[in-house]
Amino acid sequence: FSILKKSKKVISIFSLAGFLIAAGFAYSTKKTFQGEFQIVIDSDKNQSQISAGISAITANNSLLNNLLDSSTSKKYKLQTEVGILKSPSILKNIFNFVKEQKTIKKSDEIKDLEYMSWVKQNLDIELQKGTNILNIAYRDKDRELIIPVLDKISKAYQNYSGKNRSRNIELGLNFVNKQIEK
């Protein structure tokens, strides 16, 4: 205790210097903004839509129903949906949009902007444990980019989901038509 009393000037000087340095870093660091939204991945709905379109045709054939149910249930795994949403086939156009906007604004960040680093640093796409809810968060130093990027991600996933659903219905109907011919 006596050592602290004797060196209170030194402690005060170091504390003040540390505070001033921390305040300088906090003031000079550019703010990072974040926006987020959630998507509910309803795998049961997708599966039921496929089977609903063909249930009238296959009502009397339980073997065919079991075959169709098992083949479509394997296609709709939640982790696969998350992986697809993280893939370049969905996010590459959005990355190009961000890169274009930063080029227009002549941002310093554009020099080091690569697709994989952009996904790792700016996007969080995680499945909420025990649910079908997908949490998507986007971070950027440019506040004006947050909402347009989130809108583009949402629309890209909706487009993918619609194409996937209609493709699976088409495949299911083709399969049923071939089975009817047999």
GROMACS .gro file of C-alpha atoms in nm:
model
  182
    1PHE     CA    1   0.000   0.000   0.000
    2SER     CA    2   0.285   0.234   0.081
    3ILE     CA    3   0.450   0.157  -0.257
    4LEU     CA    4   0.129   0.261  -0.433
    5LYS     CA    5   0.119   0.589  -0.236
    6LYS     CA    6   0.480   0.670  -0.329
    7SER     CA    7   0.432   0.597  -0.699
    8LYS     CA    8   0.089   0.751  -0.752
    9LYS     CA    9   0.234   1.007  -0.998
   10VAL     CA   10   0.383   0.734  -1.216
   11ILE     CA   11   0.062   0.532  -1.203
   12SER     CA   12  -0.144   0.842  -1.290
   13ILE     CA   13   0.081   0.929  -1.585
   14PHE     CA   14   0.066   0.575  -1.729
   15SER     CA   15  -0.311   0.557  -1.675
   16LEU     CA   16  -0.366   0.892  -1.848
   17ALA     CA   17  -0.134   0.796  -2.136
   18GLY     CA   18  -0.312   0.462  -2.182
   19PHE     CA   19  -0.650   0.635  -2.180
   20LEU     CA   20  -0.540   0.893  -2.439
   21ILE     CA   21  -0.392   0.626  -2.668
   22ALA     CA   22  -0.709   0.412  -2.643
   23ALA     CA   23  -0.930   0.716  -2.709
   24GLY     CA   24  -0.718   0.804  -3.013
   25PHE     CA   25  -0.757   0.453  -3.157
   26ALA     CA   26  -1.130   0.450  -3.086
   27TYR     CA   27  -1.179   0.788  -3.253
   28SER     CA   28  -0.965   0.711  -3.560
   29THR     CA   29  -1.106   0.362  -3.624
   30LYS     CA   30  -1.381   0.362  -3.884
   31LYS     CA   31  -1.714   0.230  -3.756
   32THR     CA   32  -1.843  -0.103  -3.878
   33PHE     CA   33  -2.217  -0.136  -3.930
   34GLN     CA   34  -2.417  -0.458  -3.929
   35GLY     CA   35  -2.755  -0.564  -4.060
   36GLU     CA   36  -2.919  -0.901  -4.025
   37PHE     CA   37  -3.226  -1.102  -4.114
   38GLN     CA   38  -3.355  -1.454  -4.081
   39ILE     CA   39  -3.476  -1.711  -4.331
   40VAL     CA   40  -3.693  -2.004  -4.234
   41ILE     CA   41  -3.596  -2.311  -4.431
   42ASP     CA   42  -3.911  -2.518  -4.445
   43SER     CA   43  -3.794  -2.855  -4.575
   44ASP     CA   44  -4.124  -3.023  -4.484
   45LYS     CA   45  -4.314  -2.772  -4.698
   46ASN     CA   46  -4.092  -2.835  -4.999
   47GLN     CA   47  -4.129  -3.208  -4.961
   48SER     CA   48  -4.504  -3.188  -4.917
   49GLN     CA   49  -4.540  -2.968  -5.226
   50ILE     CA   50  -4.369  -3.230  -5.438
   51SER     CA   51  -4.565  -3.518  -5.298
   52ALA     CA   52  -4.895  -3.324  -5.307
   53GLY     CA   53  -4.865  -3.281  -5.683
   54ILE     CA   54  -4.836  -3.654  -5.737
   55SER     CA   55  -5.036  -3.800  -5.448
   56ALA     CA   56  -5.354  -3.836  -5.652
   57ILE     CA   57  -5.175  -4.040  -5.917
   58THR     CA   58  -4.992  -4.267  -5.673
   59ALA     CA   59  -5.265  -4.305  -5.411
   60ASN     CA   60  -5.310  -4.678  -5.474
   61ASN     CA   61  -4.939  -4.764  -5.499
   62SER     CA   62  -4.781  -4.756  -5.152
   63LEU     CA   63  -4.445  -4.888  -5.278
   64LEU     CA   64  -4.417  -4.597  -5.522
   65ASN     CA   65  -4.516  -4.350  -5.246
   66ASN     CA   66  -4.244  -4.483  -5.014
   67LEU     CA   67  -3.985  -4.459  -5.289
   68LEU     CA   68  -4.076  -4.098  -5.369
   69ASP     CA   69  -4.083  -3.994  -5.002
   70SER     CA   70  -3.740  -4.142  -4.929
   71SER     CA   71  -3.581  -3.991  -5.241
   72THR     CA   72  -3.711  -3.640  -5.177
   73SER     CA   73  -3.636  -3.640  -4.804
   74LYS     CA   74  -3.266  -3.696  -4.871
   75LYS     CA   75  -3.252  -3.385  -5.090
   76TYR     CA   76  -3.362  -3.143  -4.821
   77LYS     CA   77  -3.099  -3.139  -4.552
   78LEU     CA   78  -3.066  -2.812  -4.366
   79GLN     CA   79  -2.688  -2.810  -4.380
   80THR     CA   80  -2.702  -2.844  -4.756
   81GLU     CA   81  -2.926  -2.539  -4.776
   82VAL     CA   82  -2.679  -2.341  -4.563
   83GLY     CA   83  -2.389  -2.455  -4.780
   84ILE     CA   84  -2.571  -2.358  -5.096
   85LEU     CA   85  -2.647  -2.013  -4.957
   86LYS     CA   86  -2.277  -1.965  -4.877
   87SER     CA   87  -2.170  -2.082  -5.222
   88PRO     CA   88  -2.034  -1.857  -5.496
   89SER     CA   89  -2.325  -1.951  -5.721
   90ILE     CA   90  -2.552  -1.747  -5.492
   91LEU     CA   91  -2.312  -1.485  -5.350
   92LYS     CA   92  -2.079  -1.406  -5.642
   93ASN     CA   93  -2.320  -1.154  -5.799
   94ILE     CA   94  -2.362  -0.986  -5.461
   95PHE     CA   95  -1.983  -0.972  -5.416
   96ASN     CA   96  -1.952  -0.812  -5.760
   97PHE     CA   97  -2.218  -0.557  -5.660
   98VAL     CA   98  -2.026  -0.467  -5.342
   99LYS     CA   99  -1.700  -0.443  -5.536
  100GLU     CA  100  -1.865  -0.220  -5.796
  101GLN     CA  101  -2.013   0.010  -5.529
  102LYS     CA  102  -1.679   0.041  -5.351
  103THR     CA  103  -1.508   0.118  -5.683
  104ILE     CA  104  -1.762   0.393  -5.754
  105LYS     CA  105  -1.703   0.543  -5.409
  106LYS     CA  106  -1.326   0.498  -5.452
  107SER     CA  107  -1.300   0.315  -5.122
  108ASP     CA  108  -0.960   0.207  -4.992
  109GLU     CA  109  -1.103  -0.135  -4.906
  110ILE     CA  110  -1.133  -0.233  -5.274
  111LYS     CA  111  -0.759  -0.305  -5.307
  112ASP     CA  112  -0.765  -0.613  -5.086
  113LEU     CA  113  -1.119  -0.728  -5.165
  114GLU     CA  114  -1.131  -1.096  -5.262
  115TYR     CA  115  -1.437  -1.319  -5.264
  116MET     CA  116  -1.335  -1.568  -4.992
  117SER     CA  117  -1.202  -1.302  -4.755
  118TRP     CA  118  -1.517  -1.094  -4.812
  119VAL     CA  119  -1.739  -1.389  -4.720
  120LYS     CA  120  -1.535  -1.471  -4.408
  121GLN     CA  121  -1.504  -1.113  -4.282
  122ASN     CA  122  -1.838  -0.961  -4.379
  123LEU     CA  123  -2.093  -1.242  -4.375
  124ASP     CA  124  -2.219  -1.464  -4.096
  125ILE     CA  125  -2.453  -1.737  -4.218
  126GLU     CA  126  -2.545  -1.976  -3.941
  127LEU     CA  127  -2.821  -2.221  -3.873
  128GLN     CA  128  -2.985  -2.162  -3.537
  129LYS     CA  129  -2.939  -2.479  -3.332
  130GLY     CA  130  -3.236  -2.710  -3.320
  131THR     CA  131  -3.442  -2.507  -3.569
  132ASN     CA  132  -3.492  -2.447  -3.940
  133ILE     CA  133  -3.403  -2.079  -3.895
  134LEU     CA  134  -3.104  -1.941  -4.082
  135ASN     CA  135  -2.946  -1.625  -3.937
  136ILE     CA  136  -2.772  -1.404  -4.192
  137ALA     CA  137  -2.568  -1.101  -4.086
  138TYR     CA  138  -2.371  -0.863  -4.308
  139ARG     CA  139  -2.106  -0.620  -4.179
  140ASP     CA  140  -1.947  -0.331  -4.367
  141LYS     CA  141  -1.786   0.003  -4.297
  142ASP     CA  142  -2.012   0.166  -4.557
  143ARG     CA  143  -2.350   0.210  -4.391
  144GLU     CA  144  -2.531   0.266  -4.722
  145LEU     CA  145  -2.437  -0.081  -4.852
  146ILE     CA  146  -2.592  -0.280  -4.566
  147ILE     CA  147  -2.959  -0.278  -4.672
  148PRO     CA  148  -2.903  -0.321  -5.049
  149VAL     CA  149  -2.669  -0.616  -4.987
  150LEU     CA  150  -2.913  -0.782  -4.747
  151ASP     CA  151  -3.194  -0.732  -4.999
  152LYS     CA  152  -2.983  -0.891  -5.273
  153ILE     CA  153  -2.896  -1.189  -5.051
  154SER     CA  154  -3.263  -1.238  -4.966
  155LYS     CA  155  -3.372  -1.218  -5.330
  156ALA     CA  156  -3.092  -1.451  -5.443
  157TYR     CA  157  -3.199  -1.714  -5.193
  158GLN     CA  158  -3.565  -1.674  -5.288
  159ASN     CA  159  -3.476  -1.720  -5.655
  160TYR     CA  160  -3.269  -2.028  -5.574
  161SER     CA  161  -3.545  -2.169  -5.355
  162GLY     CA  162  -3.810  -2.117  -5.623
  163LYS     CA  163  -3.597  -2.276  -5.896
  164ASN     CA  164  -3.512  -2.569  -5.675
  165ARG     CA  165  -3.873  -2.626  -5.575
  166SER     CA  166  -4.007  -2.612  -5.932
  167ARG     CA  167  -3.722  -2.833  -6.058
  168ASN     CA  168  -3.798  -3.096  -5.793
  169ILE     CA  169  -4.169  -3.087  -5.877
  170GLU     CA  170  -4.083  -3.130  -6.244
  171LEU     CA  171  -3.854  -3.425  -6.168
  172GLY     CA  172  -4.119  -3.583  -5.946
  173LEU     CA  173  -4.385  -3.550  -6.214
  174ASN     CA  174  -4.151  -3.691  -6.480
  175PHE     CA  175  -4.079  -3.988  -6.256
  176VAL     CA  176  -4.448  -4.047  -6.195
  177ASN     CA  177  -4.530  -4.024  -6.567
  178LYS     CA  178  -4.260  -4.280  -6.644
  179GLN     CA  179  -4.398  -4.506  -6.373
  180ILE     CA  180  -4.749  -4.476  -6.515
  181GLU     CA  181  -4.622  -4.575  -6.859
  182LYS     CA  182  -4.453  -4.882  -6.708
   0.00000   0.00000   0.00000
